[in-house]
Tab-separated table of C-alpha atoms in Angstrom:
chain	number	residue	atom	x	y	z
A	1	MET	CA	84.834	91.091	149.478
A	2	ASP	CA	83.134	90.068	146.250
A	3	GLY	CA	85.877	91.462	144.180
A	4	THR	CA	83.351	92.797	141.516
A	5	SER	CA	83.628	96.601	142.024
A	6	THR	CA	85.467	98.743	139.365
A	7	ALA	CA	87.809	100.125	142.095
A	8	ASN	CA	88.752	96.718	143.254
A	9	VAL	CA	89.433	95.314	139.842
A	10	GLU	CA	91.765	98.291	139.008
A	11	HIS	CA	93.483	98.022	142.373
A	12	ALA	CA	93.997	94.307	141.775
A	13	GLU	CA	95.658	95.028	138.422
A	14	GLU	CA	97.928	97.405	139.935
A	15	LEU	CA	98.860	94.791	142.466
A	16	LYS	CA	99.359	92.235	139.758
A	17	LEU	CA	101.880	94.460	138.019
A	18	LEU	CA	103.743	95.017	141.354
A	19	ALA	CA	103.748	91.271	141.720
A	20	ASN	CA	105.121	90.666	138.133
A	21	GLU	CA	107.973	93.072	138.923
A	22	SER	CA	108.919	91.185	142.115
A	23	PHE	CA	108.614	87.881	140.099
A	24	LYS	CA	111.082	89.245	137.319
A	25	ALA	CA	113.391	90.329	140.311
A	26	ASN	CA	113.461	86.600	141.672
A	27	LYS	CA	111.474	87.796	144.779
A	28	PHE	CA	108.959	85.101	144.600
A	29	SER	CA	107.779	85.148	148.223
A	30	GLN	CA	106.924	88.735	147.745
A	31	ALA	CA	105.261	88.179	144.475
A	32	ILE	CA	102.996	85.425	146.140
A	33	ASP	CA	102.024	88.000	148.721
A	34	LEU	CA	101.083	90.498	146.037
A	35	TYR	CA	99.188	88.080	143.765
A	36	GLY	CA	97.450	87.049	146.865
A	37	GLN	CA	96.312	90.677	147.678
A	38	ALA	CA	95.172	90.942	144.073
A	39	ILE	CA	93.161	87.679	144.354
A	40	GLU	CA	91.456	89.052	147.657
A	41	LEU	CA	90.311	92.097	145.726
A	42	ASN	CA	89.247	90.020	142.587
A	43	GLY	CA	89.225	86.351	142.900
A	44	HIS	CA	87.587	85.764	139.659
A	45	ASN	CA	90.734	86.383	137.395
A	46	ALA	CA	92.306	83.055	136.345
A	47	VAL	CA	95.656	84.998	135.651
A	48	TYR	CA	96.289	85.858	139.252
A	49	TRP	CA	95.750	82.250	140.368
A	50	ALA	CA	97.958	80.983	137.473
A	51	ASN	CA	100.759	83.645	138.110
A	52	ARG	CA	100.767	82.790	141.791
A	53	ALA	CA	101.093	79.075	141.135
A	54	PHE	CA	104.113	79.900	138.925
A	55	ALA	CA	105.608	81.781	141.946
A	56	HIS	CA	104.902	78.652	144.221
A	57	ILE	CA	106.658	76.505	141.669
A	58	LYS	CA	109.799	78.714	141.898
A	59	LEU	CA	109.901	78.136	145.505
A	60	GLU	CA	109.315	74.349	145.080
A	61	GLU	CA	105.757	74.764	146.963
A	62	TYR	CA	104.293	72.216	144.382
A	63	GLY	CA	101.264	71.332	146.482
A	64	SER	CA	100.213	75.150	146.618
A	65	ALA	CA	101.074	75.499	142.944
A	66	VAL	CA	98.560	72.647	142.067
A	67	GLN	CA	95.862	74.355	144.221
A	68	ASP	CA	96.278	77.669	142.600
A	69	ALA	CA	96.460	76.384	139.103
A	70	THR	CA	93.361	74.183	139.642
A	71	LYS	CA	91.436	77.304	140.768
A	72	ALA	CA	92.609	79.059	137.659
A	73	ILE	CA	91.073	76.012	135.575
A	74	GLU	CA	87.835	76.273	137.497
A	75	ILE	CA	87.402	79.968	136.724
A	76	ASP	CA	88.354	79.469	133.154
A	77	PRO	CA	88.454	75.806	131.857
A	78	ASN	CA	90.007	77.047	128.546
A	79	TYR	CA	92.847	78.859	130.217
A	80	SER	CA	95.936	76.912	128.978
A	81	LYS	CA	98.479	78.483	131.458
A	82	GLY	CA	96.331	76.954	134.276
A	83	TYR	CA	96.790	73.521	132.826
A	84	TYR	CA	100.451	74.188	132.025
A	85	ARG	CA	101.356	75.335	135.612
A	86	ARG	CA	99.533	72.368	137.178
A	87	GLY	CA	101.313	70.053	134.896
A	88	ALA	CA	104.668	71.618	135.739
A	89	ALA	CA	103.922	71.160	139.255
A	90	TYR	CA	102.651	67.565	139.012
A	91	LEU	CA	105.831	66.831	136.927
A	92	ALA	CA	108.176	68.253	139.620
A	93	MET	CA	106.362	66.004	142.263
A	94	GLY	CA	106.979	63.037	139.988
A	95	LYS	CA	103.138	62.588	139.394
A	96	PHE	CA	103.603	61.888	135.691
A	97	LYS	CA	100.074	60.497	135.053
A	98	GLU	CA	98.471	63.647	136.213
A	99	ALA	CA	101.011	65.923	134.505
A	100	LEU	CA	100.568	64.037	131.256
A	101	LYS	CA	96.702	64.818	131.313
A	102	ASP	CA	97.326	68.423	131.835
A	103	PHE	CA	99.984	68.707	129.072
A	104	GLN	CA	97.715	66.774	126.703
A	105	GLN	CA	95.157	69.531	127.448
A	106	VAL	CA	97.678	72.122	126.708
A	107	LYS	CA	98.521	70.702	123.509
A	108	LYS	CA	94.904	70.424	122.490
A	109	ASN	CA	94.394	74.061	123.370
A	110	CYS	CA	97.604	75.297	121.685
A	111	PRO	CA	98.360	72.652	118.860
A	112	ASN	CA	101.068	74.901	117.366
A	113	ASP	CA	102.994	75.908	120.468
A	114	PRO	CA	106.429	74.318	120.525
A	115	ASP	CA	106.867	74.565	124.224
A	116	ALA	CA	103.616	72.745	124.853
A	117	THR	CA	104.850	69.956	122.432
A	118	ARG	CA	108.046	69.578	124.134
A	119	LYS	CA	106.591	69.346	127.600
A	120	LEU	CA	104.138	66.817	126.313
A	121	ARG	CA	106.883	64.706	124.814
A	122	GLU	CA	109.112	64.961	127.977
A	123	CYS	CA	106.315	63.889	130.235
A	124	GLU	CA	105.143	60.946	127.897
A	125	LYS	CA	108.670	59.760	127.902
A	126	ALA	CA	108.976	59.969	131.721
A	127	TYR	CA	105.713	58.357	132.188
A	128	GLN	CA	106.486	55.401	129.856
A	129	LYS	CA	109.785	54.935	131.645
A	130	ILE	CA	108.328	54.800	135.136
A	131	ARG	CA	105.731	52.324	133.966
A	132	PHE	CA	108.485	50.176	132.379
A	133	GLU	CA	110.605	50.130	135.426
A	134	GLU	CA	107.677	49.241	137.591
A	135	ALA	CA	106.884	46.346	135.515
A	136	ILE	CA	110.473	45.050	135.690
A	137	SER	CA	110.352	45.755	139.585
A	138	ALA	CA	107.261	43.622	139.847
A	139	ASN	CA	108.750	40.929	138.276
A	140	ASP	CA	111.876	41.110	140.261
A	141	THR	CA	111.007	39.094	143.450
A	142	GLN	CA	114.736	38.431	144.421
A	143	ARG	CA	116.530	41.633	144.239
A	144	HIS	CA	120.169	41.615	145.277
A	145	SER	CA	122.401	44.246	146.541
A	146	VAL	CA	124.386	45.843	143.696
A	147	ALA	CA	127.021	46.704	146.326
A	148	ASP	CA	127.710	42.799	146.714
A	149	SER	CA	128.399	42.411	143.045
A	150	ILE	CA	131.201	45.002	142.840
A	151	ASP	CA	134.838	43.990	143.439
A	152	TYR	CA	136.722	47.376	142.927
A	153	HIS	CA	140.138	45.576	143.680
A	154	SER	CA	139.705	43.957	140.303
A	155	ILE	CA	139.472	47.192	138.400
A	156	GLU	CA	142.693	48.227	136.563
A	157	VAL	CA	143.958	51.715	136.987
A	158	GLU	CA	145.502	52.706	133.684
A	159	PRO	CA	149.150	53.927	133.751
A	160	HIS	CA	148.358	57.243	132.229
A	161	TYR	CA	145.858	58.344	134.925
A	162	ALA	CA	147.296	61.103	136.749
A	163	GLY	CA	144.506	61.904	139.222
A	164	ALA	CA	144.149	61.153	143.075
A	165	ARG	CA	144.856	57.588	144.086
A	166	ILE	CA	143.969	55.733	147.168
A	167	GLU	CA	146.893	53.691	148.282
A	168	GLY	CA	145.634	50.400	149.781
A	169	GLU	CA	142.438	50.639	151.911
A	170	VAL	CA	142.793	53.802	153.803
A	171	VAL	CA	141.440	57.065	152.585
A	172	THR	CA	143.838	59.788	153.636
A	173	LEU	CA	143.574	63.582	153.971
A	174	GLU	CA	146.197	63.852	151.155
A	175	PHE	CA	143.986	61.759	148.891
A	176	VAL	CA	140.938	63.928	149.637
A	177	LYS	CA	142.759	67.349	149.112
A	178	LYS	CA	144.183	65.992	145.764
A	179	MET	CA	140.684	64.587	144.844
A	180	MET	CA	138.995	68.062	145.577
A	181	ASP	CA	141.703	69.907	143.699
A	182	ASP	CA	141.079	67.602	140.702
A	183	PHE	CA	137.315	68.291	140.958
A	184	LYS	CA	138.044	72.009	141.172
A	185	ASN	CA	139.872	71.863	137.858
A	186	GLN	CA	137.116	69.671	136.536
A	187	LYS	CA	139.056	66.358	136.238
A	188	CYS	CA	137.717	63.014	136.865
A	189	LEU	CA	138.264	60.411	139.656
A	190	HIS	CA	138.925	57.082	138.380
A	191	LYS	CA	135.980	54.756	138.858
A	192	ARG	CA	138.039	52.214	140.917
A	193	TYR	CA	138.409	54.944	143.582
A	194	ALA	CA	134.853	56.148	143.142
A	195	TYR	CA	133.615	52.629	144.017
A	196	GLN	CA	136.060	52.199	146.923
A	197	ILE	CA	134.887	55.433	148.415
A	198	VAL	CA	131.141	54.772	147.947
A	199	LEU	CA	131.284	51.124	149.007
A	200	HIS	CA	133.267	52.007	152.184
A	201	ALA	CA	130.746	54.721	152.958
A	202	ARG	CA	127.789	52.320	152.580
A	203	ASP	CA	129.218	50.004	155.134
A	204	MET	CA	129.824	52.681	157.720
A	205	LEU	CA	126.392	54.234	157.207
A	206	HIS	CA	124.689	50.912	157.264
A	207	SER	CA	125.910	50.213	160.644
A	208	LEU	CA	124.431	53.343	162.190
A	209	PRO	CA	121.015	53.633	163.847
A	210	SER	CA	118.208	55.748	162.171
A	211	LEU	CA	118.875	58.450	164.715
A	212	VAL	CA	122.605	59.092	165.691
A	213	ASP	CA	123.676	60.433	168.971
A	214	ILE	CA	126.561	62.888	168.818
A	215	SER	CA	128.647	63.484	171.949
A	216	LEU	CA	130.953	66.410	172.136
A	217	PRO	CA	133.366	67.262	175.036
A	218	ASP	CA	133.356	70.709	176.658
A	219	GLY	CA	135.363	73.379	174.644
A	220	HIS	CA	134.808	71.547	171.320
A	221	HIS	CA	132.538	72.903	168.420
A	222	PHE	CA	130.396	71.288	165.819
A	223	THR	CA	129.311	72.631	162.416
A	224	VAL	CA	125.892	71.929	160.865
A	225	CYS	CA	125.304	72.636	157.166
A	226	GLY	CA	122.058	72.578	155.319
A	227	ASP	CA	121.252	71.680	151.665
A	228	VAL	CA	124.175	71.933	149.185
A	229	HIS	CA	122.508	70.584	146.107
A	230	GLY	CA	125.555	69.880	143.793
A	231	GLN	CA	127.087	73.273	144.353
A	232	PHE	CA	130.599	72.001	144.612
A	233	TYR	CA	132.348	75.328	144.520
A	234	ASP	CA	130.140	76.702	147.426
A	235	LEU	CA	131.000	73.398	149.325
A	236	LEU	CA	134.580	74.209	148.934
A	237	ASN	CA	133.948	77.777	150.118
A	238	ILE	CA	132.441	76.375	153.224
A	239	PHE	CA	135.617	74.577	153.921
A	240	GLU	CA	137.644	77.683	153.216
A	241	LEU	CA	135.674	79.680	155.634
A	242	ASN	CA	135.344	77.119	158.320
A	243	GLY	CA	138.024	74.529	157.960
A	244	LEU	CA	138.345	71.107	156.491
A	245	PRO	CA	136.420	68.378	158.327
A	246	SER	CA	138.376	66.654	161.033
A	247	GLU	CA	137.957	65.097	164.327
A	248	GLU	CA	138.668	68.474	166.004
A	249	ASN	CA	136.337	70.177	163.326
A	250	PRO	CA	133.388	67.838	162.777
A	251	TYR	CA	130.511	68.514	160.229
A	252	LEU	CA	126.968	67.397	159.832
A	253	PHE	CA	125.477	67.796	156.401
A	254	ASN	CA	121.736	67.741	156.839
A	255	GLY	CA	120.530	66.154	153.671
A	256	ASP	CA	119.927	67.218	149.958
A	257	PHE	CA	123.624	66.900	148.781
A	258	VAL	CA	122.585	66.248	145.354
A	259	ASP	CA	120.362	67.337	142.430
A	260	ARG	CA	119.827	70.796	140.913
A	261	GLY	CA	123.344	71.751	140.800
A	262	SER	CA	125.866	70.660	138.179
A	263	PHE	CA	128.394	68.953	140.414
A	264	SER	CA	126.287	66.624	142.469
A	265	LEU	CA	128.706	63.770	142.016
A	266	GLU	CA	131.806	65.651	143.212
A	267	VAL	CA	129.718	66.921	146.286
A	268	ILE	CA	128.622	63.410	147.241
A	269	LEU	CA	132.058	61.939	146.545
A	270	THR	CA	133.839	64.584	148.651
A	271	LEU	CA	131.451	64.099	151.551
A	272	PHE	CA	131.751	60.309	151.425
A	273	ALA	CA	135.469	60.477	151.334
A	274	PHE	CA	135.680	62.620	154.373
A	275	LYS	CA	133.370	60.002	156.057
A	276	CYS	CA	135.750	57.280	155.043
A	277	MET	CA	138.787	59.200	156.259
A	278	ALA	CA	137.454	59.951	159.783
A	279	PRO	CA	133.891	58.894	160.522
A	280	SER	CA	133.639	61.283	163.517
A	281	ALA	CA	134.660	64.196	161.312
A	282	MET	CA	131.614	63.923	158.895
A	283	TYR	CA	128.067	63.020	159.758
A	284	LEU	CA	125.456	62.857	156.970
A	285	ALA	CA	121.691	62.915	157.132
A	286	ARG	CA	119.217	61.791	154.446
A	287	GLY	CA	117.293	64.534	152.716
A	288	ASN	CA	114.204	64.262	150.454
A	289	HIS	CA	116.552	64.466	147.403
A	290	GLU	CA	118.532	61.281	148.340
A	291	SER	CA	115.823	59.259	146.677
A	292	LYS	CA	115.329	57.559	143.390
A	293	SER	CA	112.146	59.488	142.446
A	294	MET	CA	113.833	62.920	143.142
A	295	ASN	CA	117.105	61.946	141.256
A	296	LYS	CA	115.277	60.988	138.260
A	297	ILE	CA	113.692	64.332	138.087
A	298	TYR	CA	116.318	66.810	139.387
A	299	GLY	CA	119.326	65.655	137.504
A	300	PHE	CA	121.542	63.372	139.691
A	301	GLU	CA	120.613	60.073	137.995
A	302	GLY	CA	121.417	61.509	134.450
A	303	GLU	CA	124.652	63.200	135.811
A	304	VAL	CA	125.905	59.948	137.518
A	305	ARG	CA	125.060	58.017	134.309
A	306	SER	CA	126.787	60.642	132.062
A	307	LYS	CA	129.961	60.833	134.283
A	308	LEU	CA	130.158	57.290	135.578
A	309	SER	CA	127.879	54.441	134.720
A	310	GLU	CA	124.342	52.886	135.214
A	311	THR	CA	125.833	50.784	137.891
A	312	PHE	CA	126.863	53.945	139.916
A	313	VAL	CA	123.166	54.956	139.571
A	314	GLU	CA	122.043	51.803	141.503
A	315	LEU	CA	124.683	51.873	143.897
A	316	PHE	CA	123.899	55.450	144.979
A	317	ALA	CA	120.357	54.727	145.331
A	318	GLU	CA	121.057	51.732	147.721
A	319	VAL	CA	123.669	53.834	149.627
A	320	PHE	CA	121.182	56.723	150.093
A	321	CYS	CA	118.840	54.144	151.861
A	322	CYS	CA	121.588	53.612	154.435
A	323	LEU	CA	121.860	57.494	155.516
A	324	PRO	CA	120.501	58.079	158.979
A	325	LEU	CA	117.359	60.237	159.417
A	326	ALA	CA	118.165	62.379	162.373
A	327	HIS	CA	120.960	63.476	164.820
A	328	VAL	CA	120.991	64.604	168.336
A	329	ILE	CA	123.897	66.684	169.537
A	330	ASN	CA	124.643	66.359	173.338
A	331	GLU	CA	121.160	65.242	174.017
A	332	LYS	CA	119.988	68.811	173.539
A	333	VAL	CA	119.865	69.716	169.728
A	334	PHE	CA	117.793	67.801	167.312
A	335	VAL	CA	118.731	67.984	163.868
A	336	VAL	CA	116.527	66.760	160.811
A	337	HIS	CA	116.193	67.681	157.265
A	338	GLY	CA	112.651	68.341	156.878
A	339	GLY	CA	110.661	68.669	160.271
A	340	LEU	CA	108.278	67.276	162.783
A	341	PHE	CA	105.298	64.966	162.792
A	342	SER	CA	101.513	64.814	162.133
A	343	VAL	CA	100.952	63.342	165.634
A	344	ASP	CA	102.181	64.331	169.180
A	345	GLY	CA	104.041	61.993	171.452
A	346	VAL	CA	106.795	60.971	168.940
A	347	ARG	CA	109.836	60.017	170.950
A	348	LEU	CA	113.598	59.895	170.004
A	349	SER	CA	113.186	56.011	170.613
A	350	ASP	CA	110.497	56.097	167.812
A	351	ILE	CA	112.712	57.687	165.243
A	352	LYS	CA	115.706	55.409	166.130
A	353	SER	CA	113.591	52.420	165.568
A	354	ILE	CA	112.463	53.355	161.931
A	355	ASP	CA	113.302	50.945	159.293
A	356	ARG	CA	114.895	53.321	156.977
A	357	PHE	CA	116.552	50.917	154.396
A	358	CYS	CA	113.997	51.716	151.794
A	359	GLU	CA	112.911	54.535	149.335
A	360	PRO	CA	110.863	57.004	151.364
A	361	PRO	CA	107.243	56.215	151.838
A	362	GLU	CA	104.393	58.733	151.096
A	363	GLU	CA	103.290	59.000	154.657
A	364	GLY	CA	104.379	58.211	158.351
A	365	LEU	CA	107.378	59.307	160.315
A	366	MET	CA	110.017	58.676	157.833
A	367	CYS	CA	108.127	60.811	155.184
A	368	GLU	CA	107.462	63.650	157.499
A	369	ILE	CA	111.089	63.746	158.783
A	370	LEU	CA	112.240	64.359	155.184
A	371	TRP	CA	109.439	66.533	153.811
A	372	SER	CA	107.876	68.768	156.471
A	373	ASP	CA	108.044	72.513	156.993
A	374	PRO	CA	107.350	74.868	159.805
A	375	GLN	CA	104.458	77.405	159.677
A	376	PRO	CA	103.955	80.500	161.481
A	377	GLN	CA	100.488	79.800	162.806
A	378	ALA	CA	99.802	77.212	165.592
A	379	GLY	CA	98.822	73.601	165.048
A	380	ARG	CA	99.252	71.575	161.835
A	381	GLY	CA	98.488	72.291	158.248
A	382	PRO	CA	98.590	70.895	154.908
A	383	SER	CA	102.122	70.929	153.209
A	384	LYS	CA	102.766	73.642	150.675
A	385	ARG	CA	104.898	71.017	148.872
A	386	GLY	CA	102.011	68.301	148.533
A	387	VAL	CA	104.046	65.901	150.621
A	388	GLY	CA	104.349	65.847	154.516
A	389	LEU	CA	102.792	68.700	156.479
A	390	SER	CA	103.308	72.120	158.023
A	391	PHE	CA	103.655	72.343	161.794
A	392	GLY	CA	103.432	75.419	164.230
A	393	GLU	CA	105.262	76.708	167.088
A	394	ASP	CA	103.250	74.784	169.642
A	395	VAL	CA	104.130	71.453	167.731
A	396	THR	CA	107.739	72.349	167.995
A	397	LYS	CA	107.703	73.333	171.626
A	398	ARG	CA	105.693	70.062	172.709
A	399	PHE	CA	108.206	67.867	170.807
A	400	LEU	CA	111.190	69.578	172.624
A	401	GLN	CA	109.582	69.329	175.927
A	402	GLU	CA	108.425	65.644	175.511
A	403	ASN	CA	112.006	64.575	174.528
A	404	ASN	CA	113.895	67.043	176.977
A	405	LEU	CA	115.573	68.806	174.157
A	406	ASP	CA	116.181	72.598	173.581
A	407	LEU	CA	116.366	73.248	169.749
A	408	VAL	CA	115.229	71.887	166.403
A	409	VAL	CA	117.607	72.575	163.460
A	410	ARG	CA	116.408	71.701	160.027
A	411	SER	CA	117.205	72.629	156.381
A	412	HIS	CA	114.958	71.779	153.323
A	413	GLU	CA	114.016	75.589	152.395
A	414	VAL	CA	115.874	78.334	150.793
A	415	LYS	CA	116.251	81.413	152.852
A	416	ASP	CA	117.382	84.918	151.803
A	417	GLU	CA	120.081	85.072	154.480
A	418	GLY	CA	120.916	81.378	154.377
A	419	TYR	CA	119.026	80.826	157.689
A	420	GLU	CA	115.774	81.639	159.620
A	421	ILE	CA	114.953	81.589	163.327
A	422	THR	CA	111.421	80.830	164.059
A	423	HIS	CA	108.947	79.184	166.577
A	424	ASP	CA	110.151	81.726	169.558
A	425	GLY	CA	113.863	80.689	168.876
A	426	LYS	CA	113.116	77.123	169.148
A	427	LEU	CA	113.664	76.221	165.410
A	428	ILE	CA	116.328	77.098	163.136
A	429	THR	CA	116.352	76.461	159.352
A	430	VAL	CA	119.806	76.442	157.851
A	431	PHE	CA	120.388	76.314	153.978
A	432	SER	CA	123.859	76.056	152.510
A	433	ALA	CA	123.381	76.656	148.773
A	434	PRO	CA	123.828	80.428	147.930
A	435	ASN	CA	122.168	81.781	144.936
A	436	TYR	CA	120.154	78.578	144.561
A	437	CYS	CA	119.529	77.363	141.062
A	438	ASP	CA	121.679	80.249	139.796
A	439	GLN	CA	118.777	82.556	140.259
A	440	MET	CA	117.553	82.967	143.739
A	441	GLY	CA	120.036	85.391	145.004
A	442	ASN	CA	120.121	84.074	148.485
A	443	LYS	CA	123.133	83.657	150.757
A	444	GLY	CA	124.094	80.437	152.302
A	445	ALA	CA	124.734	79.612	155.909
A	446	PHE	CA	126.054	77.280	158.502
A	447	ILE	CA	125.820	76.896	162.246
A	448	ARG	CA	128.707	76.463	164.653
A	449	PHE	CA	127.844	75.133	168.099
A	450	LYS	CA	130.247	75.292	170.987
A	451	CYS	CA	130.133	73.046	173.909
A	452	PRO	CA	128.917	72.872	176.505
A	453	GLU	CA	126.543	75.814	175.759
A	454	LEU	CA	125.583	74.696	172.246
A	455	LYS	CA	124.560	78.288	171.518
A	456	PRO	CA	124.217	78.545	167.785
A	457	GLY	CA	126.699	80.729	165.900
A	458	ILE	CA	125.322	81.475	162.562
A	459	VAL	CA	127.688	82.340	159.596
A	460	SER	CA	126.245	83.523	156.274
A	461	PHE	CA	128.078	83.634	152.988
A	462	SER	CA	127.546	84.565	149.505
A	463	ALA	CA	127.871	82.325	146.313
A	464	VAL	CA	131.232	81.908	144.501
A	465	LEU	CA	131.491	82.894	140.832
A	466	ARG	CA	128.770	81.088	139.161
A	467	GLN	CA	130.401	80.868	135.698
A	468	VAL	CA	132.702	78.284	137.100
A	469	GLN	CA	129.955	76.374	138.984
A	470	SER	CA	127.725	75.711	136.098
A	471	SER	CA	130.058	75.039	133.191
A	472	PRO	CA	129.778	71.694	131.383
A	473	ARG	CA	131.657	68.518	132.248
A	474	ARG	CA	133.768	66.391	129.966
A	475	CYS	CA	134.969	62.877	130.787
A	476	GLY	CA	134.386	61.684	127.213
A	477	VAL	CA	130.603	62.330	127.565
A	478	ALA	CA	128.656	65.479	126.973
A	479	HIS	CA	127.219	66.574	130.286
A	480	ALA	CA	123.714	67.059	128.928
A	481	HIS	CA	121.825	65.859	132.062
A	482	ALA	CA	123.202	68.311	134.694
A	483	HIS	CA	120.360	70.639	134.382
A	484	ALA	CA	117.690	68.322	133.129
A	485	GLY	CA	115.849	68.255	136.513
A	486	ARG	CA	115.884	72.043	136.525
A	487	ALA	CA	114.332	72.212	133.021
A	488	ALA	CA	111.664	69.614	133.844
A	489	VAL	CA	110.288	71.764	136.634
A	490	ALA	CA	108.542	74.358	134.577
A	491	ALA	CA	110.989	76.124	133.273
A	492	ARG	CA	109.807	78.520	130.529
A	493	PRO	CA	106.537	80.075	131.002
A	494	MET	CA	104.045	79.652	128.131
A	495	PRO	CA	103.979	82.465	125.652
A	496	SER	CA	101.777	85.614	126.293
A	497	ARG	CA	101.825	88.215	128.886
A	498	ARG	CA	101.013	87.405	132.585
């Protein structure tokens, strides 16, 4: 369809208006579909492509956003919104050099626009910082573990400190309850105990293989949670609904504990504390946000620096490299943050042998584990995120058959009900951050498996009151960084109507 007839042009405009309404209602998938229908009728309108790019950005589908924004620029090389949207997508992907070029073009086209000026300065600052850090890293040929330089025993706890305390070396349930209660009331944990928790968790995680086998006796149950993203009060709600972690009530949190939400530090300290209290009560997998590059962009680095110190920033980066990449429950359920692989024939032994003690690479098995997504069509396709790939039902079924498994459980994507069952029931996506980013309106969910059947029992839940969750922190430092990542992604649209 050439999209040139008057009827097509008029219908496309009607679809665009419907898409705009869906966008305003935070129904971004619906908006993408409607913009797509408009594009089919009139593919020569740059606005449609740029608007769809913005909707892709809202769903963190940055690869697709870059493609759509590029198409808008091809149609109209002077269309500033095309450059703005593409720059925002590149910025969210950590591709600062590419983003800088686009925001420079926006500034050239709109020299008096304050938002364009702000984004350009933000991008220039980020790019300069990355280049500086790369220069330092290149000259530092003998990097030492920051964990080895920390002696938490020597840190004095002031007499006036009234928060949770670890007596000796053992993290107890009483301590964890007190710590969570303090966090709930927006009180701080002393850095001595924060160091103790993170260092002990590091030792435990470091000793694990890249793929962890979990064995459960008959009659027992096991809970898998998806992304939490710093939503501490929703984490508390999960424990309220499903019980605190214990050896009789074990959990697996499937990556993306941090970033986006304002209380990522409280989330990760709570999960690590339960791991220290009872290793078989808390299993933790790495997500794509447990990495330096993501933490710089999406808020965790700034939050940790604000609430604790630069040393803790380095320590968390080191500990995140110790997180296992996948888990298998009773030799039947494969649990991984992102998804499957660009090649067939990957065995569980291949995953177990991955050297994970590094920042995630841009390709290969480790990258795909953290970044891939399922797709409805068969085969494999490019990633809508710009990293990893998309894989179909046939890929899932072959992987399960080759490894004598029954089910893939993954996270990584927001879903309206907190979960989605796809690939003929062989793949479940679970996402545990309700009303993600304070705007998506989605539910959260977790999955309870009972042995020996391992039939997934899915529980959906709504977000807790958000005015508590997103309030600023104290600790003597204004919490200016909590939403920095969110703002960096594209936040405000450029002035003018869509």
